[in-house]
Tab-separated table of N, CA and C in Angstrom:
chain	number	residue	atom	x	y	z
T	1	UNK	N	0.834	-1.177	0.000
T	1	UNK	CA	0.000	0.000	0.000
T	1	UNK	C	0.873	1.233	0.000
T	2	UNK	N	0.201	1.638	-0.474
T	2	UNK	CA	0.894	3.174	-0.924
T	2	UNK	C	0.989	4.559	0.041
T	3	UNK	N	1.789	5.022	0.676
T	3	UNK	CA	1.360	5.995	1.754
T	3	UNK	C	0.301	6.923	1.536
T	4	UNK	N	-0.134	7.390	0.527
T	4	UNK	CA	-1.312	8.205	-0.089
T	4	UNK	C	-2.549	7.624	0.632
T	5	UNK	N	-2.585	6.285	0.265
T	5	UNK	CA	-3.496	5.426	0.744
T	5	UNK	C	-3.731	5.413	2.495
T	6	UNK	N	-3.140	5.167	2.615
T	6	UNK	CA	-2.335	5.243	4.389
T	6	UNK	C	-3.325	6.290	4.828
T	7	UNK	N	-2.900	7.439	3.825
T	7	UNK	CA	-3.109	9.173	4.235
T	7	UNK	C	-4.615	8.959	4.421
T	8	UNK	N	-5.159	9.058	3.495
T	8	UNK	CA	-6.588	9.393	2.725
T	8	UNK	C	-7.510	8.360	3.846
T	9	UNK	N	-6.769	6.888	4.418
T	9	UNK	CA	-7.575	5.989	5.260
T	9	UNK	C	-7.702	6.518	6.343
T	10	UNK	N	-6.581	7.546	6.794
T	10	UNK	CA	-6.185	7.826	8.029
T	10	UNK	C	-7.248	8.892	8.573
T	11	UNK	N	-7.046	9.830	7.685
T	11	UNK	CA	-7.984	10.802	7.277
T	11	UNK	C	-9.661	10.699	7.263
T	12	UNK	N	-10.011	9.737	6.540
T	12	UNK	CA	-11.089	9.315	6.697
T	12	UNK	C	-11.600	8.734	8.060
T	13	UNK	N	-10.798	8.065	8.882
T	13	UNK	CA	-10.605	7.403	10.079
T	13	UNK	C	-11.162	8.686	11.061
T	14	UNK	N	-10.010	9.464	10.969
T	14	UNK	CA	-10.263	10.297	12.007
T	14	UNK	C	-11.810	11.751	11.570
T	15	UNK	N	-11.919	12.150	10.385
T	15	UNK	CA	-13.049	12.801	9.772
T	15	UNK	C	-14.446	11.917	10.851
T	16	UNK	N	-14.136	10.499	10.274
T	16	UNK	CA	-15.445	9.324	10.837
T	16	UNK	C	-15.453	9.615	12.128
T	17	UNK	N	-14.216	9.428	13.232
T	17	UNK	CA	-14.428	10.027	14.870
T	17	UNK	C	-14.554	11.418	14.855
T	18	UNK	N	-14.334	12.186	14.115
T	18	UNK	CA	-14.823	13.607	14.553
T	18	UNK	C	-16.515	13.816	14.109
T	19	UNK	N	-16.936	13.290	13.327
T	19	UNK	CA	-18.652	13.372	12.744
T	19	UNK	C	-19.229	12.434	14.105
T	20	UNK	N	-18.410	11.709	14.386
T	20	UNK	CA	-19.036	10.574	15.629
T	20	UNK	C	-19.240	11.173	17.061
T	21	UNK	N	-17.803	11.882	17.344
T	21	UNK	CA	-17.602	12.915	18.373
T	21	UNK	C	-18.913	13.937	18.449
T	22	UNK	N	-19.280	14.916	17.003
T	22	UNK	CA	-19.880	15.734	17.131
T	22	UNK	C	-21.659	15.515	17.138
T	23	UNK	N	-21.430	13.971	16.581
T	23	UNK	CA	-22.863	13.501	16.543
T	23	UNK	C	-23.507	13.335	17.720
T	24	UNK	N	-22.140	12.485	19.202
T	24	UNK	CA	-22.883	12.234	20.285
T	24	UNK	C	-22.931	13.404	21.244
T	25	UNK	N	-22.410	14.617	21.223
T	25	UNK	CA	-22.753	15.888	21.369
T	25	UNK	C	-23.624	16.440	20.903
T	26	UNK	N	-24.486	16.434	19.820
T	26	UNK	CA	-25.322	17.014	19.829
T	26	UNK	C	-26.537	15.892	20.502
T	27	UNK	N	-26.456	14.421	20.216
T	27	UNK	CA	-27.496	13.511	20.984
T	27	UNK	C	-27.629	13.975	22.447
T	28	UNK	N	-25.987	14.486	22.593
T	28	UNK	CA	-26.531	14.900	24.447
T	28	UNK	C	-27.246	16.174	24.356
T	29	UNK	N	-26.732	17.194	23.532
T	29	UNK	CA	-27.807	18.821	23.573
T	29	UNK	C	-29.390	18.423	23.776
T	30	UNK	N	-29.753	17.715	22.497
T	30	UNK	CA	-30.721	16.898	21.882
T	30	UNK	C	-31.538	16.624	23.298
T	31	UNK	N	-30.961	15.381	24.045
T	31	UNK	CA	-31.568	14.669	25.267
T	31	UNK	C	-31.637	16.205	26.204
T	32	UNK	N	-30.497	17.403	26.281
T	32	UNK	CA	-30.661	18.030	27.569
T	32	UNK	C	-31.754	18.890	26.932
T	33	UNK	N	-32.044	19.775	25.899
T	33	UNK	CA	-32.944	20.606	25.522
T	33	UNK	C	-34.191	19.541	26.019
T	34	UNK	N	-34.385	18.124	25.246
T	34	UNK	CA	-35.544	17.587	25.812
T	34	UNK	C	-36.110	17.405	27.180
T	35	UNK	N	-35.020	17.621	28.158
T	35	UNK	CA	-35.072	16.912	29.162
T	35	UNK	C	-35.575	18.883	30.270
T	36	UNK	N	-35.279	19.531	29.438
T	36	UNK	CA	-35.123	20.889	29.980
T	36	UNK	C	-37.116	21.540	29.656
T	37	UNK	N	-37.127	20.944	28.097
T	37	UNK	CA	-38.788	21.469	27.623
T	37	UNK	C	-39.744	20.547	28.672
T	38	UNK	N	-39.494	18.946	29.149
T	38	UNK	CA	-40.356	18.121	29.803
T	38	UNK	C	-40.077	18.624	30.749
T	39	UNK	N	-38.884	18.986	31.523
T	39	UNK	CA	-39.390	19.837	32.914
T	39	UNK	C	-40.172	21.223	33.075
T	40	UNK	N	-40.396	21.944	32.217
T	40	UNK	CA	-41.110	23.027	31.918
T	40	UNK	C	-42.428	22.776	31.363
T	41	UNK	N	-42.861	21.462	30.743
T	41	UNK	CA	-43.950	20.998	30.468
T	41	UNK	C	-44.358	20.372	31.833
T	42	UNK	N	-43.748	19.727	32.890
T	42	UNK	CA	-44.234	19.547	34.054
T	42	UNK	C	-44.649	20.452	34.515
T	43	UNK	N	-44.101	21.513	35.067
T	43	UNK	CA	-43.943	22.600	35.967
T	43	UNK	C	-44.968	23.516	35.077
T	44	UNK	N	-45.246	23.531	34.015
T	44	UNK	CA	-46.710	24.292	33.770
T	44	UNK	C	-47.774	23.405	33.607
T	45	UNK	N	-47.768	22.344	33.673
T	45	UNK	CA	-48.903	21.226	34.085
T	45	UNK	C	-49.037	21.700	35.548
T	46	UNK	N	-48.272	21.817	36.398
T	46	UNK	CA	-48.821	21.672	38.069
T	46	UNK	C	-49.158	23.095	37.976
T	47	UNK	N	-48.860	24.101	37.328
T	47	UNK	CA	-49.566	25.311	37.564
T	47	UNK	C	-50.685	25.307	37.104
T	48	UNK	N	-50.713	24.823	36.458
T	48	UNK	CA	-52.370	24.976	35.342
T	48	UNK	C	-53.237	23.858	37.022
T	49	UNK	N	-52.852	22.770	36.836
T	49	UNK	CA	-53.630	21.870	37.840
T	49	UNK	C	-53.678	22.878	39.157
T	50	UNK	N	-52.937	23.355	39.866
T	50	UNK	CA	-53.245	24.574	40.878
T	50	UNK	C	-54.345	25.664	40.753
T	51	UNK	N	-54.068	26.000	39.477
T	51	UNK	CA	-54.963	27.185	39.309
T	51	UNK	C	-56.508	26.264	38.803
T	52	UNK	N	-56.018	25.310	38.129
T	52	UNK	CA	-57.751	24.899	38.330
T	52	UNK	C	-58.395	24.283	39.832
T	53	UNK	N	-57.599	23.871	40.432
T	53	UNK	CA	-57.657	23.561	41.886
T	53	UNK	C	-58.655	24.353	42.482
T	54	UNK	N	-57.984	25.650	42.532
T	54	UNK	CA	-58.163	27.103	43.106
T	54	UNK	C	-59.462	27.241	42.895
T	55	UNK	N	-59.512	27.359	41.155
T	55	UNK	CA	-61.018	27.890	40.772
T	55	UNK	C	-62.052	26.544	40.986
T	56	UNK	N	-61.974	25.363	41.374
T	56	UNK	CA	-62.342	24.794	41.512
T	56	UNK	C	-63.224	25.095	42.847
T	57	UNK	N	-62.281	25.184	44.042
T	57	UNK	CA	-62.722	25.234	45.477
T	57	UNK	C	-63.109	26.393	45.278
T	58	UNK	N	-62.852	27.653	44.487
T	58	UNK	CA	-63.777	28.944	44.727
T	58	UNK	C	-65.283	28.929	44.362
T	59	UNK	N	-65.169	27.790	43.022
T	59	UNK	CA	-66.808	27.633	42.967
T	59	UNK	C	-67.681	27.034	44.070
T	60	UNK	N	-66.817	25.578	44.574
T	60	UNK	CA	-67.667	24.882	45.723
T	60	UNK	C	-67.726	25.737	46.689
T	61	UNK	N	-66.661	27.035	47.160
T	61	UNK	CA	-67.059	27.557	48.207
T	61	UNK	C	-68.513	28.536	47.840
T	62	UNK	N	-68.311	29.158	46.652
T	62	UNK	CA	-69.347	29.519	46.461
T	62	UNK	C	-70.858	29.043	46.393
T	63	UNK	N	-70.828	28.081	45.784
T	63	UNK	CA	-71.689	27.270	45.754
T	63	UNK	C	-72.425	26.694	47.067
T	64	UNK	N	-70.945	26.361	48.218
T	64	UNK	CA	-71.358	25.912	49.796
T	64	UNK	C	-72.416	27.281	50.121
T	65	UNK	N	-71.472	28.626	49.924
T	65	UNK	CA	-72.309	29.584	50.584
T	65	UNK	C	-73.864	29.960	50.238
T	66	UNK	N	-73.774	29.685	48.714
T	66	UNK	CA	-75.937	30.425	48.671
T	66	UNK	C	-76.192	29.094	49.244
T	67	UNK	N	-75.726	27.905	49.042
T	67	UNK	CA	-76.296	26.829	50.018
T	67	UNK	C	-77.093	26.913	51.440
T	68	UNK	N	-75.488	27.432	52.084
T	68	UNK	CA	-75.679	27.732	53.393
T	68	UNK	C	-76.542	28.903	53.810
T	69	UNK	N	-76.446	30.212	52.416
T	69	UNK	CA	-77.555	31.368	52.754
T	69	UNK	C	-78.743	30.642	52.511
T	70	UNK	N	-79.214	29.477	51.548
T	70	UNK	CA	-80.738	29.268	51.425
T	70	UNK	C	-81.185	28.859	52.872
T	71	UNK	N	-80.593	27.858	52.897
T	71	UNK	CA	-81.125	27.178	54.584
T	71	UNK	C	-80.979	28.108	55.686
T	72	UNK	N	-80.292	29.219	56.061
T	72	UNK	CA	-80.214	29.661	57.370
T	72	UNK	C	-81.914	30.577	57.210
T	73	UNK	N	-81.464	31.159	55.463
T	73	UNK	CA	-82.817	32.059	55.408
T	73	UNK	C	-84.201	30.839	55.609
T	74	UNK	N	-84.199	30.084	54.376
T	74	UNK	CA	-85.534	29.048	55.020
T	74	UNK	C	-85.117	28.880	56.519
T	75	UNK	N	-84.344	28.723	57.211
T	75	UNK	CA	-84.739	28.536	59.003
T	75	UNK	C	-85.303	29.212	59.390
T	76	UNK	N	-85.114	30.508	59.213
T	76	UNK	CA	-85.465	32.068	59.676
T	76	UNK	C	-86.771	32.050	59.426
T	77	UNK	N	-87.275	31.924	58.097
T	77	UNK	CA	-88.373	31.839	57.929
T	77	UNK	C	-89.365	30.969	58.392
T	78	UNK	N	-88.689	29.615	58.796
T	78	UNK	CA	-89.794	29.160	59.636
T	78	UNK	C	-89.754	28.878	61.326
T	79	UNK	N	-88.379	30.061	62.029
T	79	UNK	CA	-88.529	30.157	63.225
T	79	UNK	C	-89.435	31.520	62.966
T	80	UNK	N	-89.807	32.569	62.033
T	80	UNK	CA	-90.514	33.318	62.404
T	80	UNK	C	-91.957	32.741	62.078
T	81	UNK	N	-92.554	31.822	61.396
T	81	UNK	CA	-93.630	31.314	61.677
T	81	UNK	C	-94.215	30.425	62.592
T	82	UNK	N	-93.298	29.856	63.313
T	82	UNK	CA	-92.912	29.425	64.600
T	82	UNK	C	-93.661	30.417	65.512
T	83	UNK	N	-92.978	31.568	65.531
T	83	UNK	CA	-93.279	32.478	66.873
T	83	UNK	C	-94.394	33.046	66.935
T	84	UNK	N	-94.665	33.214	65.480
T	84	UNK	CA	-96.162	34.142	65.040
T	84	UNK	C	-97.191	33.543	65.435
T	85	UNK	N	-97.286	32.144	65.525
T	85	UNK	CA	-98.161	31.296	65.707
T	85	UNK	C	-98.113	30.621	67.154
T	86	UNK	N	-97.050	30.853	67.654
T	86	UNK	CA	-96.963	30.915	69.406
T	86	UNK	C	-97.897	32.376	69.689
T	87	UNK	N	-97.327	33.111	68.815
T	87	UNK	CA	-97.836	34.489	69.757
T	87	UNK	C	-99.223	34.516	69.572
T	88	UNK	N	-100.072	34.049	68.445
T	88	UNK	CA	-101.260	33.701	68.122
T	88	UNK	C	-101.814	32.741	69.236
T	89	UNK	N	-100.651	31.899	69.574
T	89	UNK	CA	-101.227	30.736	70.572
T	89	UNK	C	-101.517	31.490	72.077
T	90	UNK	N	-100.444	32.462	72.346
T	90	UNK	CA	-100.604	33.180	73.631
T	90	UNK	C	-101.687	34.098	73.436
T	91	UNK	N	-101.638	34.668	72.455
T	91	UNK	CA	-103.548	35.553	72.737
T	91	UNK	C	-104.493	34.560	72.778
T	92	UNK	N	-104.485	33.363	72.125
T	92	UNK	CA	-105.633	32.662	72.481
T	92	UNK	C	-105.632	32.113	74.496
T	93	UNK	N	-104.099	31.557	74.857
T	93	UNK	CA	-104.828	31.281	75.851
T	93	UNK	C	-104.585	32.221	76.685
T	94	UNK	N	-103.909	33.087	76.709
T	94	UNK	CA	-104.619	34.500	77.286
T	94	UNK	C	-106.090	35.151	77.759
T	95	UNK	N	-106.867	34.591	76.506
T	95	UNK	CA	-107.931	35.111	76.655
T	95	UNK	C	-108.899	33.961	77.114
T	96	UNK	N	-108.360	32.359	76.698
T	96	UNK	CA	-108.848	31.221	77.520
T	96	UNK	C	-108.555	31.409	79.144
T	97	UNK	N	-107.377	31.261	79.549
T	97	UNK	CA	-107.420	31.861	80.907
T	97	UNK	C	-107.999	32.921	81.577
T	98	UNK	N	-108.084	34.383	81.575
T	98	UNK	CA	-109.241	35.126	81.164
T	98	UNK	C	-110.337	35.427	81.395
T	99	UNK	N	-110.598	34.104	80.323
T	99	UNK	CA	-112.124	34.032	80.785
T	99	UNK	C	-112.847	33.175	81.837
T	100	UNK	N	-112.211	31.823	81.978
T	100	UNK	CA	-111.833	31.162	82.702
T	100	UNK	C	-112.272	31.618	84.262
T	101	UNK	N	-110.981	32.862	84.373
T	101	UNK	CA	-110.721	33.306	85.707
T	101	UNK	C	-111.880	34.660	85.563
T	102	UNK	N	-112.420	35.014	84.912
T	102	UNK	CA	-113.853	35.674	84.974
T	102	UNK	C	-114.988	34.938	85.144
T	103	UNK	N	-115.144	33.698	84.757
T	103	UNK	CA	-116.209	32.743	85.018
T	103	UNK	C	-116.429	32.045	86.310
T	104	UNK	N	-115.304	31.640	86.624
T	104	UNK	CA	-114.867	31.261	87.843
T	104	UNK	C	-115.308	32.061	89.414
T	105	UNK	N	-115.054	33.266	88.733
T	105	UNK	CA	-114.775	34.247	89.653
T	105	UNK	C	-116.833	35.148	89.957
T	106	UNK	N	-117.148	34.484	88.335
T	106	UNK	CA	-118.754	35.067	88.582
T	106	UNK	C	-119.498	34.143	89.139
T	107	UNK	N	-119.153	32.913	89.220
T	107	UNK	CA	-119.629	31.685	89.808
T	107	UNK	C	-119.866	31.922	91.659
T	108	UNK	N	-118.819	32.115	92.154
T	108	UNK	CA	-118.887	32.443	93.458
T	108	UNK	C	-119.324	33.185	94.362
């Protein structure tokens, strides 16, 4: 073989480890850019899941509260028919006792 030959193999040899060199350098850029966008695709997944979290429990709280305003108001409304109808009950026996103790009292 001819040293030309030698040259040109040698050459080629080392061209082949430098394209090889620069190939598995960029496979690593490659893997770190990927590895850099999936952590930033995480990390705005858990924000997004937070913030729907958030608006989530702001509706149920909302939602808990006219809840909780319907029923305290229906209570209200029927401790005041409650009382109206006590107080209806006390003029009646008010005036059952009353009379009672006027009848009683004309009897003797």
């Amino acid at each position: 073989m001819s040293i030309e030959i030698i040259k040109v193999i040698k050459e080629a040899e080392e061209k082949a480890e430098s394209i090889k060199k620069e190939a598995a350098q960029q496979a690593k850029q490659i893997i770190t850019n990927a590895n850099a966008q999936a952590l930033q695709i995480v990390e705005e997944a858990g924000e997004l899941a937070e913030s729907k979290r958030t608006d989530v429990l702001k509706a149920a709280e909302s939602q808990g509260q006219l809840l909780y305003d319907s029923i305290i108001s229906d209570a209200a409304k029927k401790c005041d028919d409650i009382l109206k109808c006590a107080d209806q009950n006390m003029d009646k026996a008010a005036s059952i006792i009353l009379e009672r103790i006027v009848k009683a009292g004309g009897n003797s």
